[in-house]
Coordinates of C-alpha atoms in Angstrom, one line a residue:
Chain K
M17 CA 125.8 103.1 167.6
E18 CA 122.0 103.2 167.1
T19 CA 122.0 107.0 167.7
G20 CA 124.7 107.3 165.1
S21 CA 122.7 105.4 162.4
V22 CA 119.6 107.5 163.0
D23 CA 121.8 110.6 162.7
D24 CA 123.3 109.2 159.5
V25 CA 119.9 108.7 157.9
T26 CA 118.4 112.0 159.0
G27 CA 121.6 113.6 157.8
L28 CA 120.8 112.6 154.3
F29 CA 117.9 115.0 154.2
K30 CA 117.9 118.7 154.3
S31 CA 115.7 120.4 156.9
L32 CA 112.7 121.5 154.8
D33 CA 111.6 124.9 155.7
G34 CA 108.4 126.5 154.4
F35 CA 110.1 128.2 151.5
A36 CA 111.7 124.9 150.3
I37 CA 108.3 123.2 150.4
F38 CA 106.8 126.0 148.5
E39 CA 109.6 125.8 145.8
I40 CA 109.1 122.0 145.4
A41 CA 105.3 122.5 145.1
V42 CA 105.8 125.2 142.5
I43 CA 108.2 123.0 140.5
F44 CA 105.9 120.0 140.7
A45 CA 102.8 122.0 139.8
F46 CA 104.6 123.7 136.9
A47 CA 105.9 120.3 135.5
L48 CA 102.4 118.8 135.8
A49 CA 100.9 121.8 134.1
I50 CA 103.3 121.5 131.1
V51 CA 102.7 117.8 130.8
W52 CA 98.9 118.3 131.1
L53 CA 99.0 121.0 128.5
T54 CA 101.1 119.1 126.0
Q55 CA 98.9 116.0 126.4
R56 CA 95.9 118.1 125.4
V57 CA 97.2 120.6 122.9
L58 CA 99.5 118.4 120.8
P59 CA 96.9 115.7 120.1
W60 CA 94.4 118.4 119.3
V61 CA 96.9 120.0 116.8
A62 CA 97.6 116.5 115.4
S63 CA 93.9 115.9 114.9
H64 CA 94.0 118.7 112.3
L65 CA 97.0 117.3 110.5
H66 CA 97.6 114.3 108.3
G67 CA 100.4 112.0 107.3
K68 CA 103.9 112.6 108.6
R69 CA 103.1 115.9 110.3
R70 CA 100.4 114.2 112.4
L71 CA 102.7 111.4 113.5
Y72 CA 105.6 113.7 114.3
T73 CA 103.3 115.9 116.4
L74 CA 101.9 113.0 118.3
A75 CA 105.4 111.6 118.9
L76 CA 106.3 114.8 120.7
V77 CA 103.9 114.1 123.6
P78 CA 105.8 111.3 125.5
M79 CA 109.1 112.9 124.6
I80 CA 108.2 116.3 126.2
R81 CA 106.6 114.5 129.2
I82 CA 109.8 112.5 130.0
L83 CA 112.0 115.6 129.5
V84 CA 109.8 117.7 131.8
L85 CA 109.7 115.1 134.5
V86 CA 113.5 114.5 134.5
V87 CA 114.1 118.3 134.7
A88 CA 111.6 118.6 137.6
L89 CA 113.3 115.7 139.4
V90 CA 116.7 117.2 138.9
M91 CA 115.4 120.5 140.3
I92 CA 113.6 118.9 143.3
M93 CA 116.3 116.4 144.5
P94 CA 118.9 119.0 145.7
R95 CA 116.1 120.7 147.7
I96 CA 115.4 117.5 149.6
I97 CA 118.8 115.7 149.8
E98 CA 122.3 117.1 150.4
P99 CA 123.7 116.2 147.0
T100 CA 126.9 114.4 148.0
L101 CA 128.0 111.1 146.5
Q102 CA 127.6 109.3 149.8
N103 CA 124.0 110.6 150.2
M104 CA 123.0 109.8 146.7
V105 CA 124.4 106.2 146.9
A106 CA 122.5 105.6 150.2
T107 CA 119.3 107.1 148.9
L108 CA 119.3 105.2 145.6
G109 CA 120.2 101.9 147.5
A110 CA 117.3 102.3 149.8
A111 CA 115.0 103.2 147.0
G112 CA 116.2 100.2 144.9
L113 CA 115.5 97.8 147.8
A114 CA 111.9 99.1 148.2
I115 CA 111.3 98.9 144.5
G116 CA 112.8 95.4 144.2
F117 CA 110.4 94.0 146.8
A118 CA 107.2 96.0 146.6
L119 CA 106.8 97.7 143.2
K120 CA 108.8 95.5 140.9
D121 CA 106.2 95.3 138.0
Y122 CA 105.1 98.8 138.4
V123 CA 108.6 100.2 138.2
S124 CA 109.5 97.7 135.4
S125 CA 106.6 99.2 133.4
L126 CA 107.8 102.7 134.1
I127 CA 111.3 101.8 133.0
A128 CA 110.0 100.1 129.9
G129 CA 108.0 103.3 129.2
V130 CA 111.3 105.2 129.2
V131 CA 112.9 102.6 127.0
A132 CA 109.9 102.7 124.6
I133 CA 110.4 106.4 124.2
H134 CA 114.0 105.9 123.4
E135 CA 113.8 102.8 121.2
M136 CA 110.4 103.8 119.7
P137 CA 109.0 100.3 119.1
Y138 CA 105.7 102.2 119.0
R139 CA 104.8 105.9 118.8
P140 CA 101.4 107.6 118.9
G141 CA 99.7 107.1 115.6
D142 CA 101.3 103.7 115.0
W143 CA 99.2 100.6 114.4
I144 CA 100.6 97.8 116.5
E145 CA 99.7 94.3 117.6
V146 CA 100.6 93.1 121.1
D147 CA 99.4 89.8 122.5
G148 CA 96.8 89.5 119.7
S149 CA 95.4 93.0 120.2
Y150 CA 95.6 95.2 117.1
G151 CA 94.9 98.9 117.3
E152 CA 96.2 102.5 116.9
V153 CA 98.5 103.9 119.6
T154 CA 96.6 106.9 120.8
H155 CA 98.6 107.6 124.0
I156 CA 101.8 106.6 125.6
G157 CA 101.5 106.9 129.3
M158 CA 104.1 106.5 132.0
R159 CA 103.1 102.9 132.7
T160 CA 100.8 101.8 129.8
V161 CA 100.3 102.4 126.1
E162 CA 96.7 103.0 125.0
L163 CA 95.5 101.3 121.9
V164 CA 92.1 101.9 120.2
T165 CA 91.0 99.0 118.1
N166 CA 88.9 99.2 114.9
D167 CA 85.8 98.4 117.0
D168 CA 86.5 101.5 119.1
T169 CA 87.6 99.5 122.1
V170 CA 90.3 101.0 124.2
I171 CA 93.1 98.6 125.4
W172 CA 95.7 99.6 128.0
V173 CA 98.9 97.5 127.5
P174 CA 101.6 97.8 130.2
H175 CA 105.0 98.8 128.8
L176 CA 106.2 95.7 130.7
K177 CA 105.1 93.7 127.6
L178 CA 108.0 95.2 125.8
W179 CA 110.5 93.0 127.6
D180 CA 109.3 89.6 126.6
N181 CA 106.5 90.0 123.9
L182 CA 106.7 90.5 120.2
I183 CA 105.5 93.9 119.1
H184 CA 104.2 94.0 115.6
N185 CA 104.3 97.6 114.2
A186 CA 102.4 98.0 110.9
N187 CA 103.6 101.4 109.9
N188 CA 106.6 102.1 112.2
G189 CA 106.2 105.8 112.6
G190 CA 105.5 106.5 108.9
P191 CA 102.3 107.1 107.0
S192 CA 102.8 103.9 104.9
L193 CA 100.9 100.8 106.0
M194 CA 100.5 97.8 103.8
C195 CA 97.0 96.5 103.4
I196 CA 96.1 93.1 102.1
A197 CA 92.9 92.0 100.5
E198 CA 92.5 88.2 100.1
F199 CA 90.6 86.4 97.4
Y200 CA 90.0 82.6 97.1
T201 CA 89.4 81.1 93.7
Q202 CA 89.0 77.7 92.2
P203 CA 92.4 76.4 91.0
E204 CA 91.4 76.3 87.2
A205 CA 91.2 80.1 87.0
D206 CA 93.9 82.0 84.9
A207 CA 96.3 83.4 87.5
Y208 CA 97.8 86.1 85.3
Q209 CA 94.3 87.4 84.3
I210 CA 93.4 87.5 87.9
R211 CA 96.6 89.3 88.8
D212 CA 96.1 92.0 86.2
A213 CA 92.5 92.5 87.2
L214 CA 93.4 92.8 90.9
E215 CA 96.2 95.2 90.2
E216 CA 93.7 97.4 88.3
V217 CA 91.3 97.2 91.3
A218 CA 94.0 98.6 93.6
L219 CA 95.1 101.2 91.1
T220 CA 91.6 102.6 90.8
S221 CA 90.8 102.8 94.5
P222 CA 90.4 106.3 95.8
Y223 CA 92.3 105.3 99.0
L224 CA 95.4 104.2 97.2
Q225 CA 98.8 105.9 97.9
L226 CA 99.9 106.3 94.3
G227 CA 103.6 106.6 95.2
K228 CA 103.7 103.1 96.6
P229 CA 103.9 99.7 94.8
I230 CA 101.0 97.4 94.2
A231 CA 101.6 93.6 94.3
V232 CA 99.6 90.4 93.8
T233 CA 100.8 87.1 95.1
A234 CA 99.2 83.7 94.5
A235 CA 99.6 80.5 96.5
E236 CA 98.1 77.1 95.9
Q237 CA 96.0 75.6 98.7
P238 CA 94.3 72.2 98.9
W239 CA 90.9 73.8 98.2
G240 CA 92.0 76.3 95.5
T241 CA 94.2 79.3 95.0
K242 CA 94.7 82.1 97.4
Y243 CA 95.5 85.6 96.0
R244 CA 96.7 88.4 98.1
L245 CA 96.4 92.0 96.8
K246 CA 98.9 94.3 98.6
A247 CA 98.8 98.0 98.4
Y248 CA 99.1 101.1 100.7
P249 CA 96.4 103.6 101.6
I250 CA 97.0 107.3 101.7
D251 CA 96.5 107.4 105.5
P252 CA 96.9 104.4 107.9
R253 CA 93.5 105.2 109.5
Q254 CA 91.9 104.3 106.1
Q255 CA 93.2 100.7 106.2
F256 CA 89.9 99.0 106.9
Q257 CA 87.9 101.1 104.4
F258 CA 90.7 100.5 101.8
I259 CA 90.5 96.7 102.3
T260 CA 86.7 96.9 102.1
D261 CA 86.9 98.9 98.8
M262 CA 89.4 96.5 97.3
T263 CA 87.5 93.4 98.4
A264 CA 84.1 94.7 97.1
R265 CA 85.4 95.8 93.8
G266 CA 87.8 92.9 93.4
K267 CA 85.0 90.4 93.9
K268 CA 82.8 92.3 91.4
R269 CA 85.6 92.3 88.8
L270 CA 86.4 88.6 89.2
M271 CA 82.7 87.8 88.8
E272 CA 82.7 89.8 85.6
L273 CA 85.6 87.6 84.4
D274 CA 83.6 84.5 85.3
V275 CA 86.1 83.5 87.9
R276 CA 84.6 80.9 90.3
F277 CA 85.4 81.4 94.0
A278 CA 86.6 78.5 96.1
K279 CA 84.2 77.3 98.8
I280 CA 84.9 74.9 101.5
E281 CA 81.9 72.8 102.4
S282 CA 81.1 72.0 106.0
D283 CA 81.4 68.3 107.0
E284 CA 77.6 68.0 107.3
A285 CA 77.0 69.3 103.8
Y286 CA 79.7 66.9 102.4
E287 CA 78.2 63.9 104.1
L288 CA 74.7 64.8 102.8
K289 CA 76.0 65.0 99.2
H290 CA 78.0 61.7 99.3
Chain W
M7 CA 125.0 142.2 76.1
A8 CA 121.8 143.0 77.9
E9 CA 119.7 140.0 78.9
E10 CA 116.5 139.6 76.9
P11 CA 113.5 140.6 79.0
K12 CA 111.3 137.7 80.1
K13 CA 108.1 137.3 78.1
T14 CA 104.7 137.1 79.8
W15 CA 103.6 134.0 77.9
Q16 CA 106.4 131.6 77.7
W17 CA 106.3 127.9 76.8
V18 CA 108.8 125.8 78.7
T19 CA 109.4 122.1 79.3
V20 CA 107.9 120.8 82.5
D21 CA 111.3 120.5 84.1
D22 CA 111.9 124.2 83.5
Y23 CA 108.6 125.3 85.1
E24 CA 109.1 127.7 88.0
K25 CA 106.5 128.6 90.6
P26 CA 106.7 132.2 91.9
A27 CA 108.5 132.3 95.2
V28 CA 106.3 132.6 98.3
P29 CA 107.8 135.2 100.7
T30 CA 108.0 134.1 104.4
V31 CA 105.7 136.9 105.5
I32 CA 102.9 135.5 103.3
K33 CA 103.5 132.0 104.6
V34 CA 103.4 133.2 108.2
K35 CA 100.2 135.1 107.5
K36 CA 98.7 132.0 106.0
W37 CA 99.5 129.8 109.0
W38 CA 98.2 132.5 111.3
G39 CA 95.0 132.7 109.3
K40 CA 94.6 128.9 109.6
F41 CA 95.2 129.0 113.3
I42 CA 92.6 131.7 113.8
R43 CA 90.1 129.6 111.8
W44 CA 90.8 126.6 114.1
I45 CA 90.2 128.4 117.3
T46 CA 87.3 130.6 116.3
P47 CA 84.0 128.8 115.7
E48 CA 83.3 129.0 112.0
Q49 CA 80.1 130.7 110.8
E50 CA 78.4 128.7 108.1
Q51 CA 78.0 131.1 105.2
E52 CA 77.5 130.8 101.5
S53 CA 80.2 131.9 99.2
E54 CA 79.9 135.4 97.8
D55 CA 81.8 134.3 94.7
D56 CA 81.4 137.7 93.1
Q57 CA 83.5 137.5 90.0
S58 CA 81.7 140.3 88.2
S59 CA 84.8 142.6 88.6
A60 CA 87.4 139.9 87.8
L61 CA 89.4 140.5 84.7
E62 CA 89.2 138.1 81.7
L63 CA 92.3 137.0 80.0
S64 CA 92.9 136.5 76.4
F65 CA 95.2 133.7 75.4
D66 CA 95.9 134.9 71.9
D67 CA 99.5 135.9 72.8
A68 CA 100.0 132.5 74.5
A69 CA 98.9 130.9 71.2
D70 CA 101.3 133.1 69.3
A71 CA 104.1 132.1 71.6
L72 CA 103.3 128.4 71.0
E73 CA 103.4 129.1 67.3
Q74 CA 107.0 130.3 67.6
C75 CA 107.9 127.4 69.8
F76 CA 106.4 124.6 67.7
S77 CA 106.6 126.0 64.1
E78 CA 109.9 124.3 63.2
W79 CA 108.7 120.9 64.5
L80 CA 105.3 121.3 62.7
E81 CA 106.9 122.2 59.4
D82 CA 109.4 119.4 59.4
D83 CA 107.8 116.5 57.6
E84 CA 110.6 114.1 58.5
D85 CA 110.0 114.7 62.3
N86 CA 107.2 112.3 63.5
S87 CA 107.8 112.9 67.2
L88 CA 105.0 113.8 69.7
R89 CA 104.5 116.9 71.7
W90 CA 102.9 116.5 75.1
I91 CA 101.3 119.6 76.7
I92 CA 100.5 119.6 80.4
A93 CA 97.6 121.9 81.4
P94 CA 97.1 122.8 85.0
P95 CA 93.5 123.5 85.8
H96 CA 92.4 127.1 84.7
S97 CA 95.9 127.9 83.5
G98 CA 94.7 128.8 80.0
V99 CA 97.0 126.2 78.4
E100 CA 94.1 124.3 76.8
E101 CA 92.6 127.5 75.3
A102 CA 96.0 128.6 73.9
V103 CA 96.6 125.2 72.3
K104 CA 93.1 125.1 70.9
K105 CA 93.6 128.5 69.1
W106 CA 96.9 127.3 67.8
A107 CA 95.5 124.0 66.6
E108 CA 92.6 125.7 64.8
K109 CA 95.0 128.0 63.0
H110 CA 96.8 124.9 61.6
S111 CA 93.6 122.8 61.1
L112 CA 95.0 119.9 63.0
R113 CA 93.0 116.7 63.0
E114 CA 91.2 116.2 66.3
M115 CA 91.5 112.8 67.8
N116 CA 88.3 111.0 68.8
L117 CA 87.6 110.8 72.5
P118 CA 85.6 107.8 73.8
D119 CA 82.2 108.3 75.5
R120 CA 82.8 108.0 79.2
E121 CA 79.5 106.2 79.9
P122 CA 80.2 102.9 78.1
L123 CA 83.9 103.1 78.9
C124 CA 83.5 101.2 82.1
D125 CA 81.0 98.7 80.6
P126 CA 82.7 95.2 81.0
G127 CA 80.6 93.8 78.2
D128 CA 81.8 96.4 75.7
S129 CA 85.1 95.1 74.4
T130 CA 85.3 97.4 71.4
L131 CA 87.1 100.6 71.9
P132 CA 86.6 103.6 69.6
E133 CA 89.3 104.3 67.1
F134 CA 91.6 107.2 67.8
L135 CA 91.5 108.8 64.3
S136 CA 88.9 108.7 61.6
K137 CA 89.9 106.6 58.6
S138 CA 91.6 109.1 56.3
D139 CA 94.6 109.3 54.1
D140 CA 95.3 112.6 55.4
N141 CA 98.7 112.5 57.1
K142 CA 98.4 115.8 58.8
P143 CA 99.4 116.1 62.4
W144 CA 96.6 115.4 64.9
I145 CA 95.7 116.8 68.3
M146 CA 94.3 115.0 71.4
P147 CA 92.3 117.9 73.0
Q148 CA 92.2 116.5 76.5
L149 CA 93.5 113.1 77.5
A150 CA 91.9 113.5 81.0
H151 CA 88.5 112.9 79.3
G152 CA 89.7 109.6 77.9
F153 CA 89.5 107.5 81.1
L154 CA 87.6 107.0 84.4
R155 CA 89.4 105.8 87.4
Q156 CA 87.4 102.7 87.7
T157 CA 88.2 99.0 87.2
N158 CA 87.4 99.0 83.5
G159 CA 87.9 102.6 82.9
L160 CA 91.6 102.7 81.9
R161 CA 91.5 100.4 78.9
W162 CA 91.2 103.1 76.3
V163 CA 93.9 105.3 77.7
R164 CA 96.3 102.3 77.8
E165 CA 95.5 101.5 74.2
F166 CA 96.1 105.2 73.4
F167 CA 99.6 105.2 75.1
S168 CA 100.5 101.9 73.3
T169 CA 99.5 103.3 69.9
V170 CA 100.9 106.8 70.0
L171 CA 104.2 105.9 71.7
S172 CA 104.8 103.2 69.2
G173 CA 104.6 105.8 66.4
E174 CA 101.6 104.1 64.8
A175 CA 99.5 107.3 65.0
G176 CA 102.2 109.5 63.5
K177 CA 102.9 113.1 64.5
G178 CA 100.6 114.7 67.1
V179 CA 100.1 116.9 70.0
I180 CA 98.6 115.6 73.2
V181 CA 97.0 117.9 75.8
C182 CA 96.6 116.5 79.2
D183 CA 95.4 118.0 82.5
S184 CA 98.2 118.2 85.1
W185 CA 96.4 116.1 87.7
A186 CA 95.4 113.4 85.2
W187 CA 99.0 113.4 84.0
A188 CA 100.4 112.8 87.5
F189 CA 98.0 109.8 87.7
L190 CA 98.7 108.5 84.1
E191 CA 102.4 108.5 84.8
K192 CA 101.6 105.6 87.2
V193 CA 99.3 103.9 84.8
W194 CA 101.8 103.9 81.9
P195 CA 105.1 104.5 83.5
V196 CA 107.1 105.2 80.4
P197 CA 109.0 108.5 80.5
V198 CA 108.2 110.8 77.6
S199 CA 110.2 113.6 76.3
Q200 CA 109.0 116.9 74.9
L201 CA 106.7 117.6 77.9
W202 CA 105.6 121.3 77.6
T203 CA 103.6 123.8 79.6
L204 CA 103.1 127.5 80.1
Q205 CA 105.6 129.1 82.4
G206 CA 104.1 130.2 85.8
L207 CA 103.3 133.9 85.9
D208 CA 105.6 135.8 88.2
Q209 CA 105.0 139.3 89.6
P210 CA 106.2 141.3 86.5
A211 CA 104.0 139.1 84.3
L212 CA 100.9 139.6 86.5
E213 CA 101.6 143.3 86.4
E214 CA 101.9 143.4 82.6
L215 CA 98.6 141.5 82.3
G216 CA 97.0 144.2 84.6
L217 CA 95.9 141.7 87.2
A218 CA 97.3 143.6 90.1
R219 CA 99.5 146.6 91.0
G220 CA 101.9 147.4 93.8
D221 CA 104.5 145.1 95.2
G222 CA 102.5 143.7 98.1
R223 CA 99.4 143.0 96.0
L224 CA 101.5 141.4 93.2
R225 CA 103.4 139.2 95.7
A226 CA 100.2 138.1 97.4
L227 CA 98.5 137.3 94.1
A228 CA 101.6 135.4 92.7
A229 CA 101.8 133.3 95.9
L230 CA 98.0 132.6 96.0
S231 CA 97.8 131.6 92.3
R232 CA 101.1 129.7 92.2
G233 CA 101.6 131.4 88.8
N234 CA 98.4 130.0 87.4
A235 CA 96.9 132.6 85.0
G236 CA 93.2 131.6 85.4
V237 CA 93.4 131.5 89.2
A238 CA 95.2 134.9 89.2
A239 CA 92.5 136.4 86.9
A240 CA 89.7 135.0 89.1
Y241 CA 91.1 136.8 92.1
S242 CA 91.9 140.0 90.2
D243 CA 89.6 143.0 90.8
R244 CA 89.5 145.7 88.1
Y245 CA 88.5 148.2 90.8
Q246 CA 90.9 147.3 93.5
R247 CA 94.1 146.3 91.7
S248 CA 96.3 148.1 94.2
S249 CA 94.3 147.2 97.3
E250 CA 96.3 145.9 100.3
K251 CA 93.2 144.0 101.5
P252 CA 94.0 140.2 101.8
F253 CA 92.4 138.0 99.2
E254 CA 89.2 136.3 100.4
T255 CA 89.4 132.6 99.4
P256 CA 86.4 130.3 99.7
S257 CA 86.5 128.3 102.9
M258 CA 86.3 124.5 103.2
P259 CA 83.2 123.1 105.0
S260 CA 83.7 122.7 108.8
E261 CA 83.0 118.9 108.5
I262 CA 85.6 117.6 106.1
N263 CA 85.9 113.8 105.7
D264 CA 87.4 111.4 103.2
A265 CA 84.4 111.8 101.0
T266 CA 85.0 115.5 100.6
A267 CA 88.6 115.0 99.6
F268 CA 87.7 112.1 97.2
V269 CA 85.1 114.2 95.4
C270 CA 87.5 117.1 95.0
Y271 CA 90.3 114.8 93.8
A272 CA 88.1 112.9 91.4
L273 CA 86.9 116.2 89.8
L274 CA 90.5 117.4 89.3
L275 CA 91.8 114.1 88.1
H276 CA 89.1 113.7 85.4
R277 CA 88.9 117.5 84.6
G278 CA 85.2 117.5 85.5
L279 CA 82.6 114.7 86.0
N280 CA 78.9 114.4 86.0
K281 CA 77.1 112.8 89.0
G282 CA 76.7 109.5 87.3
Q283 CA 80.4 109.3 86.5
L284 CA 81.2 110.3 90.1
V285 CA 79.1 107.4 91.4
K286 CA 81.1 105.0 89.1
V287 CA 84.4 106.4 90.2
L288 CA 83.6 106.5 93.9
P289 CA 81.4 103.4 94.5
I290 CA 82.5 103.4 98.2
I291 CA 80.6 106.6 98.8
S292 CA 76.8 106.3 98.8
G293 CA 74.7 108.3 96.3
S294 CA 73.1 110.4 98.9
Q295 CA 76.5 111.2 100.6
L296 CA 77.9 112.2 97.2
E297 CA 74.9 114.5 96.6
I298 CA 75.5 116.1 100.0
Q299 CA 79.2 116.6 99.3
L300 CA 78.5 118.2 95.9
Q301 CA 75.9 120.6 97.4
V302 CA 78.1 121.6 100.3
L303 CA 81.1 122.2 98.1
H304 CA 78.9 124.1 95.6
Q305 CA 77.5 126.3 98.4
R306 CA 81.1 127.2 99.4
G307 CA 82.0 128.2 95.8
L308 CA 84.6 125.5 95.6
I309 CA 82.9 123.6 92.7
E310 CA 80.5 124.6 89.9
L311 CA 78.2 122.9 87.5
E312 CA 79.0 123.7 83.8
Q313 CA 77.3 121.8 80.9
E314 CA 76.3 119.0 83.3
L315 CA 79.8 118.5 84.6
W316 CA 81.1 119.4 88.0
Y317 CA 84.4 121.3 88.1
V318 CA 86.6 122.8 90.8
T319 CA 86.3 126.6 90.4
A320 CA 89.2 128.8 89.7
R321 CA 88.8 130.6 93.0
G322 CA 88.4 127.3 94.8
Y323 CA 91.4 125.7 93.2
P324 CA 94.1 126.9 95.7
V325 CA 91.9 125.9 98.6
V326 CA 91.2 122.5 97.2
R327 CA 94.8 121.9 96.3
E328 CA 95.9 122.8 99.8
L329 CA 93.3 120.4 101.3
L330 CA 94.5 117.5 99.1
A331 CA 98.2 118.3 99.9
S332 CA 97.5 118.3 103.6
R333 CA 95.8 114.9 103.4
G334 CA 98.7 113.3 101.5
F335 CA 97.1 113.0 98.0
W336 CA 99.2 112.5 94.9
L337 CA 99.5 116.1 93.6
D338 CA 100.3 117.5 90.2
R339 CA 103.7 119.1 89.7
F340 CA 102.4 122.7 89.5

């Protein structure tokens, strides 16, 4: 009985001669070379492009990688295992057991990586927030997604987060990303005058994407009125500069209109005064 | 009945404007040239910008064509409608309209000084037309000079739209740069009719004007200039009109950033600015950085200083337009 089981297991695999090993090595090396090349060439090409063309080029990187790896796997498998239904079921069952116990999180991340490529909750070039970290997706790896924040800090987020975390995608694969500059004024100020002035501020910013709308909203707060100036920059990478430009010129314009800004005093200052 | 041959200078509505077709061979050559420029380290060199052999165009015929086009409207005292003329940079539209307006002694509308235009304390705006009982039609020579893209800089142009579109100012012709018009359509989004321009020059028109000879040369010049007369003339060479040598365009600096694109766009949008006005329009760029950008672009032959205003050159215009298109800027329609 025991001898029979060992024979069954060994019968799954083909006897690997030198040529088969050489073939597998060539397929593996070739696949890695294509992946390596696309991971270097496409981001380089994308760095010379802007807007949609840049985003589409970047999105090709993980797509090509997964395609190449699947093709390589399909080519390698019949060289190792006799491709019968019985053999495939036995191999996959054994692999599943090993993965279930030992490499659950790792494999979950890998699978989430494949799902991420299919569902595209994030693509290279997107600006996303996961678990409080906000940055640009610069690379989608097999297990992790690489974000670069505005402070030039690199964050590797496992694809695993995809299963049970909210992913906030600010531009969702397109070049349009809404930016919001906030202003806080005292409640007596004329809201329509402020709205008109702030719209003008956005319209005259060199970063503005002219084809997109500009909007100003106002909301009353206990300490005054909060205005939100919403507009789109030409390129999502300009978002922080765009907000800076709108904030600086917006403040200057409101001061020219004698609008008084709301200030919240600290508790100590309040006690000193009263 | 035989079809009437197409005229070289033809005034058309903006919707009927046609750019010359760009053959695939030229597109491929252009992409290949770009690719080569990427992979080969660029040598910093100053622009040759030798325009001594370029041909100069006369726009008298274009003015005559405008005469035929607008004569009925001009003579009709009952018709108080407006005519808008969109002028792509260097296209010769402004020159032709100016000649036509001089011939008819049209009243010239006053343009505001750009310097105090942005002054928040200055609430009075200059009047459009001098007080006069004269009801003759008027002309606005260049609407792009009536605003600055700055927080206070659009007041006059808004007032202008409000007055002329309500019919208060009477019958008139408004000339506006094509880049400024693309922007002003967002500032005052009221569709206007009677929007005119000069038809783009195709290969037969370029040949008739003597700007190039031979199919290959004509095709290449039409594609490069996009039918723009001034650009085509700037690339013409009286000694090598049949040459198969590719046109040498000025190259962009190797280090291009947002500031480079903003400066180019601002110069096109305002149809020329001086340094002080550029500082007002682009406060996010420091004065020294602006100076650097101006010098670098000037060295490359992409911009030039003329009567204290910086302009995009005719030879540099196709390169600058391509840069702005690649970076997703709001372009003109031409």
